[in-house]
mmCIF file of C-alpha atoms in Angstrom:
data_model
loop_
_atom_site.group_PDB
_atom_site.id
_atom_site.type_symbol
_atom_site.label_atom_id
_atom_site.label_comp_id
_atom_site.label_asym_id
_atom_site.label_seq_id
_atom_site.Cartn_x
_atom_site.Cartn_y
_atom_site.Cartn_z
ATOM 1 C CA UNK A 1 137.354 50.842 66.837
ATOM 2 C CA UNK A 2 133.970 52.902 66.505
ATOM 3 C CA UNK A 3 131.199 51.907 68.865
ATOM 4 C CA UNK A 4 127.755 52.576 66.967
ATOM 5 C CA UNK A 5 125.510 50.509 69.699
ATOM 6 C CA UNK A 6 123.583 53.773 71.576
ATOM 7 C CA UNK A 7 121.171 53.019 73.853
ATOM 8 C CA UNK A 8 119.360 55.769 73.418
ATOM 9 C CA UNK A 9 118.549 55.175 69.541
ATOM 10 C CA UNK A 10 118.987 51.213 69.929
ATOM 11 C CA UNK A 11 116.791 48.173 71.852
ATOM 12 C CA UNK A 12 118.419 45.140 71.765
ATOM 13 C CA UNK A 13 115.896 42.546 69.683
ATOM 14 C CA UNK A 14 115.078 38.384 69.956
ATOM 15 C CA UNK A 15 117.725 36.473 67.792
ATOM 16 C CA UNK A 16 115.797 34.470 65.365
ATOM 17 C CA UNK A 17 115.678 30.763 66.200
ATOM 18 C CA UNK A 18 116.649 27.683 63.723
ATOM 19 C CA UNK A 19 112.962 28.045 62.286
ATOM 20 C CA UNK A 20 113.165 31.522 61.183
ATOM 21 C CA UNK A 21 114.506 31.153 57.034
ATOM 22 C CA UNK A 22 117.911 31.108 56.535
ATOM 23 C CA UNK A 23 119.199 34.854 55.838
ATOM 24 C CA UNK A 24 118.022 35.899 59.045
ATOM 25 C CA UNK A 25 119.657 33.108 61.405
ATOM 26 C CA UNK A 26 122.689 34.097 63.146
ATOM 27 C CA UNK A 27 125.707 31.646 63.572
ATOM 28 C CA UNK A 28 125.903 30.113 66.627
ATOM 29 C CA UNK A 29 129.684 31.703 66.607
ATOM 30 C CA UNK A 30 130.040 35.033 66.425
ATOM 31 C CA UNK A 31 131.320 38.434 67.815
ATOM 32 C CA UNK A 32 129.685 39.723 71.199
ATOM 33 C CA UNK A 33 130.287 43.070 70.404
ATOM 34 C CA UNK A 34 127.885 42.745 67.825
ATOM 35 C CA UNK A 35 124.045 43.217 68.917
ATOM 36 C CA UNK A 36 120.868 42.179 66.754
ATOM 37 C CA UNK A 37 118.629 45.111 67.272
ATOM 38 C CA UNK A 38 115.288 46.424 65.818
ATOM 39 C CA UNK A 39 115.258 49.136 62.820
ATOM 40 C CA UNK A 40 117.097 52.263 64.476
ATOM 41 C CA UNK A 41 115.333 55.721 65.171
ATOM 42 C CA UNK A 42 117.586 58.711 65.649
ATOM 43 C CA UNK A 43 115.674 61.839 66.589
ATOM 44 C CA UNK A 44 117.483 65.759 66.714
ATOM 45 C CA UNK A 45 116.597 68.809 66.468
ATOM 46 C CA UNK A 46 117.472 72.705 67.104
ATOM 47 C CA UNK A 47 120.486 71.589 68.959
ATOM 48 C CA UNK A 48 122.310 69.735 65.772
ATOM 49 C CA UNK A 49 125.379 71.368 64.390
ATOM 50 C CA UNK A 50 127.840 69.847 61.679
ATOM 51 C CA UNK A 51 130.207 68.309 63.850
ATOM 52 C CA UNK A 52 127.729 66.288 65.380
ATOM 53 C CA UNK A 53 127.993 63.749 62.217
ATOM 54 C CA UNK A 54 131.644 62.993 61.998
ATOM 55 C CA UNK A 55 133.425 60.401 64.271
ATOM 56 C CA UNK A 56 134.309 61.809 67.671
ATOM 57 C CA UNK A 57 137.327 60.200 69.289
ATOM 58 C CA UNK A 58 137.645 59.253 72.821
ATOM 59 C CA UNK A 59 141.511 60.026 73.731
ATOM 60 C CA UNK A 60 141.437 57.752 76.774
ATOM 61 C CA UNK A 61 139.790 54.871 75.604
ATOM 62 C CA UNK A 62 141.390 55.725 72.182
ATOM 63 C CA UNK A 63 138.407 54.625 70.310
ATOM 64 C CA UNK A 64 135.567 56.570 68.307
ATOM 65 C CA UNK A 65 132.159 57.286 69.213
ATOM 66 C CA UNK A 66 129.816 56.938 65.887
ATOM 67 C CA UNK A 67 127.743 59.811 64.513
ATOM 68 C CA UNK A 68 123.729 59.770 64.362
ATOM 69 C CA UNK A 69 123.726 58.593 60.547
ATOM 70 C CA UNK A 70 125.664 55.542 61.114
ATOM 71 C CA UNK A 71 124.032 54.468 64.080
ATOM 72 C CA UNK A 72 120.692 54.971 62.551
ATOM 73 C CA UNK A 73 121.519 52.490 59.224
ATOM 74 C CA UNK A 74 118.785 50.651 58.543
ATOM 75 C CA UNK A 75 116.381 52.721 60.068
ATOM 76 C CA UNK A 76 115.181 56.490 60.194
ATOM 77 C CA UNK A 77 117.129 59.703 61.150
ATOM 78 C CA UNK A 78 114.185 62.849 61.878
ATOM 79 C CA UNK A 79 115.699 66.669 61.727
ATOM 80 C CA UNK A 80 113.429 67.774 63.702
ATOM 81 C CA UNK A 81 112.807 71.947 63.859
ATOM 82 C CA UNK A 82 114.367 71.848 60.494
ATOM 83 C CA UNK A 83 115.786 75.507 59.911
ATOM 84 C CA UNK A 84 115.595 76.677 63.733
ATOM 85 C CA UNK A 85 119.955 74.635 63.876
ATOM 86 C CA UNK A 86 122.640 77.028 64.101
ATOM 87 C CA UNK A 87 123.593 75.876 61.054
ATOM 88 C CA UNK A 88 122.039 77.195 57.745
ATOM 89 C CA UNK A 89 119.528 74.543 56.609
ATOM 90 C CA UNK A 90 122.012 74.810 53.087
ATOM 91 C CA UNK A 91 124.991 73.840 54.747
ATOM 92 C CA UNK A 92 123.021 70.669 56.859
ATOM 93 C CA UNK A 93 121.293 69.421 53.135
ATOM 94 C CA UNK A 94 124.465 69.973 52.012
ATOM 95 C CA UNK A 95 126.077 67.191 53.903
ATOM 96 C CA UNK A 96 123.733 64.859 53.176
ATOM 97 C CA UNK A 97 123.594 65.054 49.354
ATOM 98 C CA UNK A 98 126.597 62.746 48.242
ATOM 99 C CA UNK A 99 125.308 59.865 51.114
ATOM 100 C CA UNK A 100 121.499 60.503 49.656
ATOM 101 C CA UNK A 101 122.194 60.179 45.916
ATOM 102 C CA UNK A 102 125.009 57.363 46.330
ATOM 103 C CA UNK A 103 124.244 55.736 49.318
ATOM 104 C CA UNK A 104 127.678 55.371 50.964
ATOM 105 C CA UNK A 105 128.823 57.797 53.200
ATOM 106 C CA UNK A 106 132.357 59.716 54.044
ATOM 107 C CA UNK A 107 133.996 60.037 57.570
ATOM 108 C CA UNK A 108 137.416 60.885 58.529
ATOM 109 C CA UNK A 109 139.688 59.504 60.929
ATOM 110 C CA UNK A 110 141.251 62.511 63.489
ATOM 111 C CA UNK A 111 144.497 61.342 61.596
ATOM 112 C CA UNK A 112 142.757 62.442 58.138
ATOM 113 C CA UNK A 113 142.333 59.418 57.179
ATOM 114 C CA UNK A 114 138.593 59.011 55.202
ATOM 115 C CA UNK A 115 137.039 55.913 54.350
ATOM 116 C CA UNK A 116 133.347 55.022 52.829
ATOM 117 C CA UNK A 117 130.769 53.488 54.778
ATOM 118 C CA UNK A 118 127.446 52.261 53.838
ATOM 119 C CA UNK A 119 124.049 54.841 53.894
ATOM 120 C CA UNK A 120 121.304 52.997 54.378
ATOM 121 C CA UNK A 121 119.239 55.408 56.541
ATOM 122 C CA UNK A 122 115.580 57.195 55.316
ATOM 123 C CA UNK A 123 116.391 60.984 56.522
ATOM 124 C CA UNK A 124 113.258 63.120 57.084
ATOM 125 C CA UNK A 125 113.543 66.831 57.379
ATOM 126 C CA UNK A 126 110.511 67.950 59.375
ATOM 127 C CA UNK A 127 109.455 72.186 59.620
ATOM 128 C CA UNK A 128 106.863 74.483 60.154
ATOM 129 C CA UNK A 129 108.775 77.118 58.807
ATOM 130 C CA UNK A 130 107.122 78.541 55.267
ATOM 131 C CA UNK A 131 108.681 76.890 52.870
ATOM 132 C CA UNK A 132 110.200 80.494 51.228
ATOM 133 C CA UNK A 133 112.689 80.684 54.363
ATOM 134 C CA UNK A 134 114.300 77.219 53.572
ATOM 135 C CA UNK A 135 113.488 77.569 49.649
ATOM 136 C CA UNK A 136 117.190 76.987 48.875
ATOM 137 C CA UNK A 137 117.720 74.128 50.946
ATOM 138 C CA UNK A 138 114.074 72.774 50.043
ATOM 139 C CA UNK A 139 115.411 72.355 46.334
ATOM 140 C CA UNK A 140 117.854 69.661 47.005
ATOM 141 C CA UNK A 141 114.568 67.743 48.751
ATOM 142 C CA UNK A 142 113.218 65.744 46.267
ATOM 143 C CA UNK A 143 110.196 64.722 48.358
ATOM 144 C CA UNK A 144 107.978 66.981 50.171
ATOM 145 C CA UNK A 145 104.702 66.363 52.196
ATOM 146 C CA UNK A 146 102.761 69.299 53.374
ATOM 147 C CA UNK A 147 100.703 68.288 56.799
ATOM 148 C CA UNK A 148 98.359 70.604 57.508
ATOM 149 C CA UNK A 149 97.199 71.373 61.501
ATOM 150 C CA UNK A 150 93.576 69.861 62.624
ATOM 151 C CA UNK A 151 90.435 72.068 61.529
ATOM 152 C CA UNK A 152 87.840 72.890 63.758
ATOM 153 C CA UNK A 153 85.439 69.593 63.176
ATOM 154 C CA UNK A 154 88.664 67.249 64.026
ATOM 155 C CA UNK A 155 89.369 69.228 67.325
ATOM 156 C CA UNK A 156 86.413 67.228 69.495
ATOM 157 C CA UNK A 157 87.546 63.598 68.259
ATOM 158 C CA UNK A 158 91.350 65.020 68.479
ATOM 159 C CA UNK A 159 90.106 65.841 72.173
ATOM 160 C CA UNK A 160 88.111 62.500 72.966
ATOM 161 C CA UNK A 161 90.638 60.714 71.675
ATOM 162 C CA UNK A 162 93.237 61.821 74.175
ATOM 163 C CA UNK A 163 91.263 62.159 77.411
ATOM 164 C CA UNK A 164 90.416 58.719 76.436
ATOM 165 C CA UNK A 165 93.660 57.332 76.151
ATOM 166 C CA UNK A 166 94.403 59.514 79.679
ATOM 167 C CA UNK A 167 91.399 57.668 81.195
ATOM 168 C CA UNK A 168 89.347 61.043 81.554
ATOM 169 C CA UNK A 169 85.884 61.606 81.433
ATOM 170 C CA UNK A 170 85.132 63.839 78.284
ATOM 171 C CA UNK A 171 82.238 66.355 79.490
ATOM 172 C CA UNK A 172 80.564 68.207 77.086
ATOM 173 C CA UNK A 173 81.503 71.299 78.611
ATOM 174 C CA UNK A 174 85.329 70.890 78.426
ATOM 175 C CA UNK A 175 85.134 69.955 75.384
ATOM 176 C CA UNK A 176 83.335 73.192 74.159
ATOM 177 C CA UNK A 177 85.179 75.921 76.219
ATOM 178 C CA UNK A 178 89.030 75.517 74.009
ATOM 179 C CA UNK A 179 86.337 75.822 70.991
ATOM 180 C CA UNK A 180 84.513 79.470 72.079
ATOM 181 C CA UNK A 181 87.340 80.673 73.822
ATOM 182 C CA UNK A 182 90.711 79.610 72.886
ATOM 183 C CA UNK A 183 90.293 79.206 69.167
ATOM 184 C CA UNK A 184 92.274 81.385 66.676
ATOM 185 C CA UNK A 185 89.237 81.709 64.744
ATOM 186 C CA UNK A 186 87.604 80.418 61.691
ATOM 187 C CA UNK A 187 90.064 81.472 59.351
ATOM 188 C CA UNK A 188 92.766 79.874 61.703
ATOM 189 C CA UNK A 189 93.109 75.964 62.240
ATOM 190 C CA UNK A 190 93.463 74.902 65.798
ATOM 191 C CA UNK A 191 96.529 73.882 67.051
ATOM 192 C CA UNK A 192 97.593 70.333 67.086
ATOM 193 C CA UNK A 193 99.105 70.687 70.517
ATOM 194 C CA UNK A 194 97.136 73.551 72.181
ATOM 195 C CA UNK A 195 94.054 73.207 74.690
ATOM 196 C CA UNK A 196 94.053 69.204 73.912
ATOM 197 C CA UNK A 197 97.260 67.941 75.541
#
C-alpha cells in the first residue's frame, strides 16, 4: 500500500454530477480511499535531497509513504532555489531524465523490488543563480525562461499595487523614499521583494 493523498500538496475537489460529460463522472461505486482532487502543486526547495523521491516505508503501519513526483501527477512539481540543495544540481536533473523523456517513472520497494509508474507531472526548475554555475545541469533543460527583476519605472505600480491589495494608503512620499534611498542604482534593477513587501 502507498498513500499519495498529502494534505499539504492536495484539496479535496466537487465530484462532478450526472450532467457533467461522461469521462469525468465517477461511479456511484467505488473505493473511499480514493479522493477526486484539483491539479496537484508540490513546492521544495534548498532542503530537497535524493532520498526524498523514493518510497519511504512506515515499519509500523507497514505501508509506504509516496514521494513528491507521484503525488504531484497531474499537476506541477517547482525546485525551488535550484542549485542552493545539498545535492549537485547534476545528480537532481539526473533523476529526472528517464521520467522526463519517457514519462513513466521507477521506484523500488525496500525489498528491491522496482516497478514503473506513470509521470505525468510538469517539473520547473526555478534559480537565480547565473546560469554558468548550473551550466552542466542546465544542458539536460530543454526549456529555459529568463525573468528578469522589475526596473525602476515598474517599482511605483509594483508598490501601489501591493499597498493596495494591503488596504494602505499610497502617499507620494513613501512611495519616493525606497526610490532615492534604497535603490541599487541605475545600472541595478530594483528588487522584486525589497522596500515593497
Amino acid at each position: 500500500m502507498i498513500t499519495v493523498f498529502d494534505p499539504i500538496i492536495h484539496s479535496a475537489a466537487d465530484a462532478p454530477g450526472d450532467d457533467a460529460p461522461e469521462g469525468l463522472r465517477l461511479r456511484r461505486r467505488h473505493d473511499p480511499r480514493h479522493v477526486l482532487c484539483r491539479r496537484p502543486t508540490a513546492v521544495t526547495g534548498g532542503e530537497l535531497k535524493l532520498d526524498m523521491l523514493d518510497l519511504v516505508y512506515d515499519a509500523t503501519a507497514r505501508t509506504y509513504q509516496a514521494p513528491l513526483q507521484p503525488k504531484s501527477t497531474g499537476g506541477v512539481f517547482i525546485v525551488d532555489d535550484f542549485g542552493r540543495q545539498e545535492e549537485p544540481p547534476q545528480a537532481l536533473v539526473n533523476r529526472w531524465i528517464v521520467p522526463l523523456e519517457e514519462s513513466r517513472a521507477i521506484l523500488a520497494l525496500q525489498s528491491g523490488e522496482k516497478f514503473e509508474i506513470p509521470f505525468d507531472v510538469l517539473v520547473i526548475f526555478s534559480t537565480n543563480f547565473h546560469p554558468a554555475r548550473i551550466q552542466a545541469a542546465l544542458r539536460r533543460i530543454f526549456c529555459k525562461i529568463r525573468v528578469d527583476g522589475p526596473g525602476q519605472a515598474d517599482f511605483p505600480r509594483i508598490f501601489s499595487m501591493v499597498a493596495g491589495k494591503k488596504g494602505l494608503p499610497v502617499d507620494e512620499g513613501a512611495l519616493l523614499y525606497p526610490m532615492k534611498e534604497k535603490s541599487p542604482g541605475p545600472a541595478m534593477p530594483m528588487p522584486a521583494t525589497g522596500p515593497a513587501s
